[in-house]
Amino acid sequence: MCGDSRKCRTLRAKSLAPSMTIEIIPSLLVGSKSEFERRLRLVENDCEVVHVDILDGTLFPNTTWFDAASVGAMRTNVKYELHLMVENPLPIVEAWREHVETMHRAIVHSEVHRPLGAIIEHIKDMMKLEAGVALNPETPLGEMHEVLHKLDQVTIMGVHPGQSGQAFLG
């Protein structure tokens, strides 16, 4: 969790590349509405963006709480990015876009069994959101070739999706 506001701010990585922006974003992987709101309130004054891990058991075995209407009722100024570890991400993104005013970015997994390019285009063009793709540790970067030019972000997983507290796969 990000209790120190200095850790939640966007950083400039001048030594790596002057134009590169590195964002340190707190992540919410929770099983209930009360836990979601408790963790959101811990970080909302220190962070611009909160990352919400969404699992429905279709792509990876675990599930999380992610009710868009309930989140929309939790008034806050933070922007939300969704990490969609689900087989069919678009209905979830559409629900969040409808109910959550500060919806900002959707990150889908390259392992979905649907045309990834069409999903990315729908998120960007129809929903007017930033779009990203997440890769599992064993997924080759070459699988991104077709969609890389369309992306705002690429997330390379350091663990297998779906469970917090795992050891980093290095």
Tab-separated table of N, CA and C in Angstrom:
chain	number	residue	atom	x	y	z
A	1	MET	N	0.845	-1.172	0.000
A	1	MET	CA	0.000	0.000	0.000
A	1	MET	C	0.885	1.228	0.000
A	2	CYS	N	0.372	2.278	-0.435
A	2	CYS	CA	1.162	3.474	-0.668
A	2	CYS	C	0.795	4.550	0.346
A	3	GLY	N	1.376	4.513	1.529
A	3	GLY	CA	1.064	5.498	2.548
A	3	GLY	C	1.897	6.752	2.437
A	4	ASP	N	3.027	6.661	1.786
A	4	ASP	CA	3.941	7.786	1.619
A	4	ASP	C	3.643	8.453	0.279
A	5	SER	N	3.174	9.691	0.313
A	5	SER	CA	2.766	10.358	-0.923
A	5	SER	C	3.895	10.472	-1.927
A	6	ARG	N	5.132	10.507	-1.471
A	6	ARG	CA	6.250	10.589	-2.407
A	6	ARG	C	6.346	9.346	-3.280
A	7	LYS	N	5.874	8.215	-2.780
A	7	LYS	CA	5.936	6.970	-3.538
A	7	LYS	C	4.815	6.867	-4.561
A	8	CYS	N	3.794	7.690	-4.446
A	8	CYS	CA	2.638	7.589	-5.325
A	8	CYS	C	2.662	8.581	-6.472
A	9	ARG	N	3.535	9.497	-6.448
A	9	ARG	CA	3.575	10.515	-7.487
A	9	ARG	C	4.239	9.981	-8.753
A	10	THR	N	3.938	10.606	-9.855
A	10	THR	CA	4.592	10.259	-11.105
A	10	THR	C	6.026	10.747	-11.050
A	11	LEU	N	6.932	9.906	-11.487
A	11	LEU	CA	8.354	10.219	-11.438
A	11	LEU	C	8.909	10.399	-12.842
A	12	ARG	N	9.902	11.214	-12.985
A	12	ARG	CA	10.632	11.335	-14.244
A	12	ARG	C	11.905	10.514	-14.131
A	13	ALA	N	12.127	9.662	-15.080
A	13	ALA	CA	13.321	8.817	-15.074
A	13	ALA	C	14.367	9.442	-15.992
A	14	LYS	N	14.916	10.558	-15.577
A	14	LYS	CA	15.840	11.312	-16.418
A	14	LYS	C	17.090	10.520	-16.775
A	15	SER	N	17.552	9.673	-15.879
A	15	SER	CA	18.756	8.917	-16.185
A	15	SER	C	18.495	7.832	-17.231
A	16	LEU	N	17.255	7.370	-17.363
A	16	LEU	CA	16.932	6.356	-18.361
A	16	LEU	C	16.626	6.987	-19.710
A	17	ALA	N	15.712	7.907	-19.722
A	17	ALA	CA	15.327	8.611	-20.944
A	17	ALA	C	14.555	9.851	-20.524
A	18	PRO	N	14.918	11.019	-21.050
A	18	PRO	CA	14.261	12.255	-20.619
A	18	PRO	C	12.743	12.256	-20.805
A	19	SER	N	12.244	11.541	-21.802
A	19	SER	CA	10.804	11.574	-22.055
A	19	SER	C	10.047	10.424	-21.394
A	20	MET	N	10.738	9.538	-20.696
A	20	MET	CA	10.080	8.387	-20.079
A	20	MET	C	9.432	8.783	-18.754
A	21	THR	N	8.180	8.407	-18.601
A	21	THR	CA	7.486	8.633	-17.346
A	21	THR	C	7.250	7.292	-16.673
A	22	ILE	N	7.642	7.200	-15.428
A	22	ILE	CA	7.391	6.002	-14.648
A	22	ILE	C	6.339	6.352	-13.615
A	23	GLU	N	5.259	5.586	-13.590
A	23	GLU	CA	4.209	5.803	-12.609
A	23	GLU	C	4.261	4.692	-11.567
A	24	ILE	N	4.238	5.068	-10.322
A	24	ILE	CA	4.102	4.103	-9.240
A	24	ILE	C	2.665	4.222	-8.761
A	25	ILE	N	1.901	3.163	-8.995
A	25	ILE	CA	0.458	3.207	-8.787
A	25	ILE	C	0.050	2.124	-7.795
A	26	PRO	N	-0.653	2.489	-6.721
A	26	PRO	CA	-1.118	1.462	-5.788
A	26	PRO	C	-2.165	0.565	-6.439
A	27	SER	N	-2.144	-0.689	-6.057
A	27	SER	CA	-3.014	-1.691	-6.652
A	27	SER	C	-4.017	-2.215	-5.629
A	28	LEU	N	-5.253	-2.405	-6.086
A	28	LEU	CA	-6.300	-2.970	-5.242
A	28	LEU	C	-6.704	-4.332	-5.802
A	29	LEU	N	-6.379	-5.390	-5.082
A	29	LEU	CA	-6.818	-6.745	-5.400
A	29	LEU	C	-7.586	-7.205	-4.170
A	30	VAL	N	-8.917	-7.068	-4.231
A	30	VAL	CA	-9.734	-7.267	-3.026
A	30	VAL	C	-10.924	-8.180	-3.299
A	31	GLY	N	-11.483	-8.701	-2.225
A	31	GLY	CA	-12.611	-9.611	-2.338
A	31	GLY	C	-13.941	-9.040	-1.909
A	32	SER	N	-13.966	-7.776	-1.451
A	32	SER	CA	-15.235	-7.219	-0.969
A	32	SER	C	-15.288	-5.707	-1.179
A	33	LYS	N	-16.513	-5.200	-1.175
A	33	LYS	CA	-16.731	-3.764	-1.295
A	33	LYS	C	-16.094	-3.020	-0.133
A	34	SER	N	-16.254	-3.521	1.073
A	34	SER	CA	-15.712	-2.821	2.241
A	34	SER	C	-14.186	-2.748	2.188
A	35	GLU	N	-13.549	-3.816	1.755
A	35	GLU	CA	-12.086	-3.808	1.646
A	35	GLU	C	-11.634	-2.870	0.526
A	36	PHE	N	-12.367	-2.824	-0.577
A	36	PHE	CA	-12.055	-1.907	-1.670
A	36	PHE	C	-12.088	-0.467	-1.162
A	37	GLU	N	-13.184	-0.102	-0.507
A	37	GLU	CA	-13.325	1.276	-0.041
A	37	GLU	C	-12.294	1.620	1.031
A	38	ARG	N	-12.011	0.695	1.930
A	38	ARG	CA	-11.012	0.941	2.976
A	38	ARG	C	-9.645	1.238	2.352
A	39	ARG	N	-9.250	0.433	1.396
A	39	ARG	CA	-7.942	0.638	0.762
A	39	ARG	C	-7.927	1.881	-0.123
A	40	LEU	N	-9.027	2.149	-0.805
A	40	LEU	CA	-9.120	3.363	-1.611
A	40	LEU	C	-8.928	4.597	-0.739
A	41	ARG	N	-9.587	4.638	0.397
A	41	ARG	CA	-9.489	5.799	1.293
A	41	ARG	C	-8.084	5.975	1.854
A	42	LEU	N	-7.321	4.900	1.980
A	42	LEU	CA	-5.937	4.989	2.456
A	42	LEU	C	-5.031	5.745	1.482
A	43	VAL	N	-5.307	5.633	0.195
A	43	VAL	CA	-4.380	6.183	-0.805
A	43	VAL	C	-4.927	7.348	-1.621
A	44	GLU	N	-6.212	7.613	-1.563
A	44	GLU	CA	-6.816	8.560	-2.497
A	44	GLU	C	-6.251	9.977	-2.421
A	45	ASN	N	-5.756	10.408	-1.288
A	45	ASN	CA	-5.218	11.763	-1.183
A	45	ASN	C	-3.760	11.865	-1.607
A	46	ASP	N	-3.110	10.741	-1.830
A	46	ASP	CA	-1.698	10.724	-2.183
A	46	ASP	C	-1.425	10.299	-3.619
A	47	CYS	N	-2.424	9.802	-4.315
A	47	CYS	CA	-2.197	9.223	-5.638
A	47	CYS	C	-3.174	9.780	-6.656
A	48	GLU	N	-2.703	9.907	-7.871
A	48	GLU	CA	-3.568	10.350	-8.959
A	48	GLU	C	-4.335	9.190	-9.581
A	49	VAL	N	-3.726	8.001	-9.582
A	49	VAL	CA	-4.302	6.828	-10.237
A	49	VAL	C	-4.271	5.647	-9.271
A	50	VAL	N	-5.327	4.836	-9.307
A	50	VAL	CA	-5.386	3.584	-8.556
A	50	VAL	C	-5.617	2.456	-9.564
A	51	HIS	N	-4.866	1.386	-9.397
A	51	HIS	CA	-4.919	0.208	-10.259
A	51	HIS	C	-5.860	-0.806	-9.619
A	52	VAL	N	-6.864	-1.257	-10.363
A	52	VAL	CA	-7.835	-2.213	-9.837
A	52	VAL	C	-7.656	-3.545	-10.557
A	53	ASP	N	-7.284	-4.575	-9.806
A	53	ASP	CA	-7.137	-5.918	-10.360
A	53	ASP	C	-8.500	-6.580	-10.435
A	54	ILE	N	-8.872	-7.002	-11.640
A	54	ILE	CA	-10.182	-7.602	-11.862
A	54	ILE	C	-10.013	-9.030	-12.368
A	55	LEU	N	-10.541	-9.962	-11.597
A	55	LEU	CA	-10.550	-11.381	-11.962
A	55	LEU	C	-11.965	-11.912	-11.809
A	56	ASP	N	-12.431	-12.650	-12.817
A	56	ASP	CA	-13.764	-13.257	-12.723
A	56	ASP	C	-13.723	-14.780	-12.829
A	57	GLY	N	-12.515	-15.355	-12.796
A	57	GLY	CA	-12.363	-16.801	-12.861
A	57	GLY	C	-12.359	-17.383	-14.260
A	58	THR	N	-12.488	-16.552	-15.302
A	58	THR	CA	-12.557	-17.074	-16.669
A	58	THR	C	-11.196	-17.235	-17.337
A	59	LEU	N	-10.249	-16.366	-17.043
A	59	LEU	CA	-8.920	-16.439	-17.657
A	59	LEU	C	-7.901	-16.993	-16.672
A	60	PHE	N	-8.059	-16.634	-15.419
A	60	PHE	CA	-7.221	-17.121	-14.325
A	60	PHE	C	-8.157	-17.557	-13.204
A	61	PRO	N	-7.717	-18.457	-12.316
A	61	PRO	CA	-8.660	-19.107	-11.403
A	61	PRO	C	-9.309	-18.250	-10.316
A	62	ASN	N	-8.723	-17.205	-9.862
A	62	ASN	CA	-9.284	-16.448	-8.734
A	62	ASN	C	-10.337	-15.443	-9.177
A	63	THR	N	-11.049	-14.875	-8.189
A	63	THR	CA	-12.022	-13.815	-8.447
A	63	THR	C	-11.786	-12.667	-7.473
A	64	THR	N	-12.200	-11.471	-7.884
A	64	THR	CA	-12.105	-10.284	-7.040
A	64	THR	C	-13.447	-9.556	-7.070
A	65	TRP	N	-13.590	-8.578	-6.175
A	65	TRP	CA	-14.781	-7.726	-6.159
A	65	TRP	C	-14.513	-6.536	-7.072
A	66	PHE	N	-15.470	-6.224	-7.983
A	66	PHE	CA	-15.244	-5.115	-8.914
A	66	PHE	C	-16.544	-4.494	-9.419
A	67	ASP	N	-17.519	-4.327	-8.575
A	67	ASP	CA	-18.818	-3.800	-8.985
A	67	ASP	C	-18.721	-2.319	-9.368
A	68	ALA	N	-18.920	-2.031	-10.643
A	68	ALA	CA	-18.744	-0.672	-11.165
A	68	ALA	C	-19.716	0.327	-10.548
A	69	ALA	N	-20.972	-0.043	-10.396
A	69	ALA	CA	-21.958	0.890	-9.834
A	69	ALA	C	-21.589	1.272	-8.403
A	70	SER	N	-21.132	0.311	-7.622
A	70	SER	CA	-20.729	0.604	-6.241
A	70	SER	C	-19.499	1.495	-6.197
A	71	VAL	N	-18.539	1.239	-7.076
A	71	VAL	CA	-17.332	2.075	-7.119
A	71	VAL	C	-17.700	3.489	-7.548
A	72	GLY	N	-18.594	3.617	-8.509
A	72	GLY	CA	-19.028	4.934	-8.955
A	72	GLY	C	-19.660	5.755	-7.844
A	73	ALA	N	-20.295	5.087	-6.893
A	73	ALA	CA	-20.919	5.774	-5.760
A	73	ALA	C	-19.903	6.205	-4.704
A	74	MET	N	-18.686	5.682	-4.777
A	74	MET	CA	-17.612	6.060	-3.840
A	74	MET	C	-16.937	7.312	-4.392
A	75	ARG	N	-17.418	8.439	-4.066
A	75	ARG	CA	-16.906	9.693	-4.617
A	75	ARG	C	-15.430	9.884	-4.290
A	76	THR	N	-14.627	10.088	-5.327
A	76	THR	CA	-13.194	10.322	-5.175
A	76	THR	C	-12.682	11.003	-6.434
A	77	ASN	N	-11.525	11.609	-6.339
A	77	ASN	CA	-10.922	12.252	-7.504
A	77	ASN	C	-9.873	11.393	-8.195
A	78	VAL	N	-9.556	10.224	-7.635
A	78	VAL	CA	-8.534	9.397	-8.271
A	78	VAL	C	-9.049	8.855	-9.598
A	79	LYS	N	-8.122	8.674	-10.516
A	79	LYS	CA	-8.433	8.010	-11.777
A	79	LYS	C	-8.240	6.513	-11.562
A	80	TYR	N	-9.031	5.735	-12.284
A	80	TYR	CA	-8.930	4.286	-12.171
A	80	TYR	C	-8.347	3.691	-13.442
A	81	GLU	N	-7.423	2.767	-13.255
A	81	GLU	CA	-7.015	1.909	-14.353
A	81	GLU	C	-7.403	0.492	-13.961
A	82	LEU	N	-7.964	-0.230	-14.916
A	82	LEU	CA	-8.400	-1.597	-14.669
A	82	LEU	C	-7.404	-2.571	-15.266
A	83	HIS	N	-6.996	-3.544	-14.483
A	83	HIS	CA	-6.169	-4.648	-14.964
A	83	HIS	C	-7.113	-5.831	-15.103
A	84	LEU	N	-7.525	-6.085	-16.333
A	84	LEU	CA	-8.583	-7.048	-16.614
A	84	LEU	C	-8.009	-8.427	-16.896
A	85	MET	N	-7.983	-9.245	-15.869
A	85	MET	CA	-7.496	-10.620	-15.981
A	85	MET	C	-8.702	-11.517	-16.215
A	86	VAL	N	-9.404	-11.241	-17.324
A	86	VAL	CA	-10.668	-11.899	-17.662
A	86	VAL	C	-10.670	-12.259	-19.146
A	87	GLU	N	-11.474	-13.241	-19.500
A	87	GLU	CA	-11.567	-13.680	-20.894
A	87	GLU	C	-12.311	-12.671	-21.768
A	88	ASN	N	-13.324	-12.019	-21.222
A	88	ASN	CA	-14.136	-11.083	-22.002
A	88	ASN	C	-14.126	-9.709	-21.322
A	89	PRO	N	-13.123	-8.881	-21.589
A	89	PRO	CA	-12.964	-7.629	-20.847
A	89	PRO	C	-13.936	-6.511	-21.215
A	90	LEU	N	-14.445	-6.484	-22.432
A	90	LEU	CA	-15.212	-5.317	-22.876
A	90	LEU	C	-16.476	-5.034	-22.063
A	91	PRO	N	-17.298	-6.011	-21.699
A	91	PRO	CA	-18.473	-5.671	-20.878
A	91	PRO	C	-18.104	-5.044	-19.533
A	92	ILE	N	-17.000	-5.475	-18.952
A	92	ILE	CA	-16.569	-4.906	-17.670
A	92	ILE	C	-16.096	-3.470	-17.866
A	93	VAL	N	-15.315	-3.231	-18.911
A	93	VAL	CA	-14.843	-1.871	-19.195
A	93	VAL	C	-16.031	-0.962	-19.486
A	94	GLU	N	-16.992	-1.451	-20.248
A	94	GLU	CA	-18.177	-0.647	-20.560
A	94	GLU	C	-18.958	-0.288	-19.296
A	95	ALA	N	-19.096	-1.220	-18.372
A	95	ALA	CA	-19.806	-0.941	-17.112
A	95	ALA	C	-19.066	0.118	-16.302
A	96	TRP	N	-17.742	0.000	-16.219
A	96	TRP	CA	-16.962	0.997	-15.473
A	96	TRP	C	-17.028	2.352	-16.173
A	97	ARG	N	-16.991	2.363	-17.480
A	97	ARG	CA	-17.068	3.631	-18.227
A	97	ARG	C	-18.404	4.317	-17.957
A	98	GLU	N	-19.452	3.527	-17.843
A	98	GLU	CA	-20.791	4.067	-17.592
A	98	GLU	C	-20.952	4.594	-16.167
A	99	HIS	N	-20.415	3.896	-15.177
A	99	HIS	CA	-20.677	4.213	-13.771
A	99	HIS	C	-19.579	5.005	-13.065
A	100	VAL	N	-18.363	4.973	-13.583
A	100	VAL	CA	-17.226	5.574	-12.879
A	100	VAL	C	-16.678	6.731	-13.720
A	101	GLU	N	-16.942	7.957	-13.267
A	101	GLU	CA	-16.547	9.153	-14.023
A	101	GLU	C	-15.051	9.253	-14.259
A	102	THR	N	-14.252	8.751	-13.336
A	102	THR	CA	-12.802	8.909	-13.428
A	102	THR	C	-12.109	7.678	-14.020
A	103	MET	N	-12.844	6.882	-14.766
A	103	MET	CA	-12.245	5.747	-15.471
A	103	MET	C	-11.215	6.290	-16.455
A	104	HIS	N	-10.020	5.712	-16.456
A	104	HIS	CA	-8.885	6.301	-17.167
A	104	HIS	C	-8.231	5.354	-18.177
A	105	ARG	N	-8.021	4.106	-17.772
A	105	ARG	CA	-7.226	3.193	-18.600
A	105	ARG	C	-7.695	1.764	-18.373
A	106	ALA	N	-7.634	0.959	-19.437
A	106	ALA	CA	-7.948	-0.467	-19.345
A	106	ALA	C	-6.758	-1.264	-19.861
A	107	ILE	N	-6.322	-2.224	-19.054
A	107	ILE	CA	-5.198	-3.090	-19.407
A	107	ILE	C	-5.747	-4.505	-19.531
A	108	VAL	N	-5.629	-5.094	-20.723
A	108	VAL	CA	-6.111	-6.455	-20.949
A	108	VAL	C	-4.918	-7.393	-21.090
A	109	HIS	N	-5.154	-8.662	-20.854
A	109	HIS	CA	-4.074	-9.644	-20.972
A	109	HIS	C	-3.947	-10.135	-22.404
A	110	SER	N	-2.717	-10.278	-22.856
A	110	SER	CA	-2.475	-10.771	-24.210
A	110	SER	C	-2.969	-12.202	-24.369
A	111	GLU	N	-3.209	-12.892	-23.274
A	111	GLU	CA	-3.632	-14.288	-23.322
A	111	GLU	C	-5.128	-14.477	-23.592
A	112	VAL	N	-5.890	-13.396	-23.739
A	112	VAL	CA	-7.320	-13.559	-24.040
A	112	VAL	C	-7.469	-14.288	-25.371
A	113	HIS	N	-8.533	-15.054	-25.499
A	113	HIS	CA	-8.763	-15.839	-26.711
A	113	HIS	C	-9.687	-15.089	-27.668
A	114	ARG	N	-9.451	-13.832	-27.834
A	114	ARG	CA	-10.223	-12.970	-28.737
A	114	ARG	C	-9.218	-12.104	-29.496
A	115	PRO	N	-9.617	-11.524	-30.602
A	115	PRO	CA	-8.673	-10.654	-31.331
A	115	PRO	C	-8.257	-9.453	-30.469
A	116	LEU	N	-7.019	-9.453	-30.030
A	116	LEU	CA	-6.518	-8.416	-29.132
A	116	LEU	C	-6.586	-7.033	-29.776
A	117	GLY	N	-6.258	-6.944	-31.052
A	117	GLY	CA	-6.302	-5.659	-31.747
A	117	GLY	C	-7.684	-5.031	-31.729
A	118	ALA	N	-8.712	-5.830	-31.927
A	118	ALA	CA	-10.089	-5.323	-31.918
A	118	ALA	C	-10.489	-4.842	-30.523
A	119	ILE	N	-10.034	-5.549	-29.495
A	119	ILE	CA	-10.329	-5.131	-28.119
A	119	ILE	C	-9.675	-3.780	-27.834
A	120	ILE	N	-8.408	-3.639	-28.200
A	120	ILE	CA	-7.676	-2.387	-27.970
A	120	ILE	C	-8.336	-1.238	-28.726
A	121	GLU	N	-8.681	-1.461	-29.983
A	121	GLU	CA	-9.335	-0.412	-30.775
A	121	GLU	C	-10.654	0.017	-30.145
A	122	HIS	N	-11.438	-0.933	-29.661
A	122	HIS	CA	-12.720	-0.597	-29.037
A	122	HIS	C	-12.507	0.258	-27.783
A	123	ILE	N	-11.537	-0.119	-26.972
A	123	ILE	CA	-11.256	0.639	-25.750
A	123	ILE	C	-10.831	2.062	-26.089
A	124	LYS	N	-9.959	2.215	-27.065
A	124	LYS	CA	-9.436	3.539	-27.412
A	124	LYS	C	-10.432	4.369	-28.222
A	125	ASP	N	-10.969	3.788	-29.278
A	125	ASP	CA	-11.786	4.554	-30.214
A	125	ASP	C	-13.232	4.735	-29.762
A	126	MET	N	-13.834	3.689	-29.246
A	126	MET	CA	-15.244	3.763	-28.865
A	126	MET	C	-15.435	4.287	-27.445
A	127	MET	N	-14.538	3.896	-26.540
A	127	MET	CA	-14.688	4.290	-25.140
A	127	MET	C	-13.829	5.484	-24.762
A	128	LYS	N	-12.919	5.869	-25.639
A	128	LYS	CA	-12.046	7.033	-25.411
A	128	LYS	C	-11.220	6.897	-24.135
A	129	LEU	N	-10.664	5.707	-23.926
A	129	LEU	CA	-9.808	5.434	-22.776
A	129	LEU	C	-8.405	5.089	-23.254
A	130	GLU	N	-7.430	5.230	-22.360
A	130	GLU	CA	-6.108	4.704	-22.655
A	130	GLU	C	-6.195	3.184	-22.606
A	131	ALA	N	-5.349	2.525	-23.403
A	131	ALA	CA	-5.366	1.066	-23.454
A	131	ALA	C	-3.965	0.513	-23.268
A	132	GLY	N	-3.900	-0.587	-22.549
A	132	GLY	CA	-2.637	-1.275	-22.340
A	132	GLY	C	-2.825	-2.769	-22.435
A	133	VAL	N	-1.707	-3.459	-22.522
A	133	VAL	CA	-1.715	-4.918	-22.548
A	133	VAL	C	-0.760	-5.419	-21.485
A	134	ALA	N	-1.162	-6.477	-20.790
A	134	ALA	CA	-0.313	-7.134	-19.798
A	134	ALA	C	0.155	-8.469	-20.359
A	135	LEU	N	1.414	-8.777	-20.083
A	135	LEU	CA	2.013	-10.037	-20.528
A	135	LEU	C	2.383	-10.873	-19.317
A	136	ASN	N	2.039	-12.142	-19.342
A	136	ASN	CA	2.485	-13.063	-18.302
A	136	ASN	C	3.995	-13.236	-18.396
A	137	PRO	N	4.648	-13.688	-17.316
A	137	PRO	CA	6.108	-13.815	-17.338
A	137	PRO	C	6.635	-14.677	-18.484
A	138	GLU	N	5.900	-15.705	-18.877
A	138	GLU	CA	6.374	-16.606	-19.923
A	138	GLU	C	5.943	-16.208	-21.333
A	139	THR	N	5.143	-15.156	-21.474
A	139	THR	CA	4.648	-14.744	-22.787
A	139	THR	C	5.729	-13.988	-23.553
A	140	PRO	N	6.050	-14.427	-24.766
A	140	PRO	CA	7.076	-13.731	-25.563
A	140	PRO	C	6.624	-12.321	-25.962
A	141	LEU	N	7.543	-11.381	-25.922
A	141	LEU	CA	7.230	-10.005	-26.329
A	141	LEU	C	6.801	-9.930	-27.785
A	142	GLY	N	7.240	-10.861	-28.603
A	142	GLY	CA	6.878	-10.873	-30.015
A	142	GLY	C	5.382	-10.951	-30.253
A	143	GLU	N	4.643	-11.444	-29.286
A	143	GLU	CA	3.192	-11.531	-29.429
A	143	GLU	C	2.536	-10.154	-29.445
A	144	MET	N	3.285	-9.120	-29.104
A	144	MET	CA	2.764	-7.754	-29.063
A	144	MET	C	2.930	-7.028	-30.394
A	145	HIS	N	3.627	-7.628	-31.328
A	145	HIS	CA	4.002	-6.946	-32.566
A	145	HIS	C	2.813	-6.284	-33.273
A	146	GLU	N	1.696	-6.993	-33.384
A	146	GLU	CA	0.544	-6.473	-34.121
A	146	GLU	C	-0.126	-5.277	-33.459
A	147	VAL	N	-0.053	-5.177	-32.139
A	147	VAL	CA	-0.810	-4.142	-31.430
A	147	VAL	C	0.055	-3.081	-30.761
A	148	LEU	N	1.352	-3.263	-30.759
A	148	LEU	CA	2.233	-2.370	-30.002
A	148	LEU	C	2.027	-0.901	-30.356
A	149	HIS	N	1.851	-0.594	-31.615
A	149	HIS	CA	1.686	0.800	-32.052
A	149	HIS	C	0.372	1.425	-31.572
A	150	LYS	N	-0.571	0.610	-31.126
A	150	LYS	CA	-1.869	1.106	-30.663
A	150	LYS	C	-1.910	1.352	-29.156
A	151	LEU	N	-0.884	0.907	-28.447
A	151	LEU	CA	-0.933	0.888	-26.988
A	151	LEU	C	-0.411	2.159	-26.341
A	152	ASP	N	-0.995	2.491	-25.204
A	152	ASP	CA	-0.494	3.563	-24.352
A	152	ASP	C	0.431	3.009	-23.285
A	153	GLN	N	0.356	1.701	-23.043
A	153	GLN	CA	1.104	1.097	-21.950
A	153	GLN	C	1.262	-0.399	-22.194
A	154	VAL	N	2.392	-0.941	-21.729
A	154	VAL	CA	2.609	-2.386	-21.681
A	154	VAL	C	3.004	-2.728	-20.250
A	155	THR	N	2.344	-3.724	-19.682
A	155	THR	CA	2.661	-4.207	-18.344
A	155	THR	C	3.269	-5.595	-18.484
A	156	ILE	N	4.480	-5.765	-17.990
A	156	ILE	CA	5.120	-7.074	-17.990
A	156	ILE	C	5.030	-7.606	-16.569
A	157	MET	N	4.297	-8.681	-16.414
A	157	MET	CA	4.041	-9.240	-15.090
A	157	MET	C	5.314	-9.848	-14.508
A	158	GLY	N	5.528	-9.624	-13.229
A	158	GLY	CA	6.644	-10.236	-12.522
A	158	GLY	C	6.211	-11.462	-11.736
A	159	VAL	N	4.895	-11.747	-11.772
A	159	VAL	CA	4.307	-12.910	-11.101
A	159	VAL	C	3.205	-13.447	-12.011
A	160	HIS	N	2.703	-14.617	-11.692
A	160	HIS	CA	1.544	-15.117	-12.420
A	160	HIS	C	0.300	-14.425	-11.866
A	161	PRO	N	-0.621	-14.035	-12.734
A	161	PRO	CA	-1.783	-13.247	-12.322
A	161	PRO	C	-2.698	-13.957	-11.333
A	162	GLY	N	-3.337	-13.126	-10.496
A	162	GLY	CA	-4.441	-13.601	-9.705
A	162	GLY	C	-4.270	-13.715	-8.215
A	163	GLN	N	-3.084	-13.484	-7.699
A	163	GLN	CA	-2.894	-13.643	-6.262
A	163	GLN	C	-1.820	-12.679	-5.787
A	164	SER	N	-2.094	-11.976	-4.708
A	164	SER	CA	-1.091	-11.061	-4.164
A	164	SER	C	-0.125	-11.822	-3.265
A	165	GLY	N	1.024	-11.212	-3.007
A	165	GLY	CA	2.000	-11.781	-2.088
A	165	GLY	C	2.906	-12.843	-2.673
A	166	GLN	N	2.889	-13.015	-3.988
A	166	GLN	CA	3.746	-14.016	-4.615
A	166	GLN	C	5.189	-13.535	-4.682
A	167	ALA	N	6.112	-14.471	-4.744
A	167	ALA	CA	7.518	-14.133	-4.957
A	167	ALA	C	7.701	-13.700	-6.407
A	168	PHE	N	8.526	-12.680	-6.603
A	168	PHE	CA	8.832	-12.165	-7.934
A	168	PHE	C	9.553	-13.235	-8.743
A	169	LEU	N	9.127	-13.426	-9.994
A	169	LEU	CA	9.773	-14.395	-10.883
A	169	LEU	C	10.870	-13.675	-11.650
A	170	GLY	N	12.094	-13.795	-11.225
A	170	GLY	CA	13.166	-13.030	-11.831
A	170	GLY	C	14.140	-13.797	-12.625
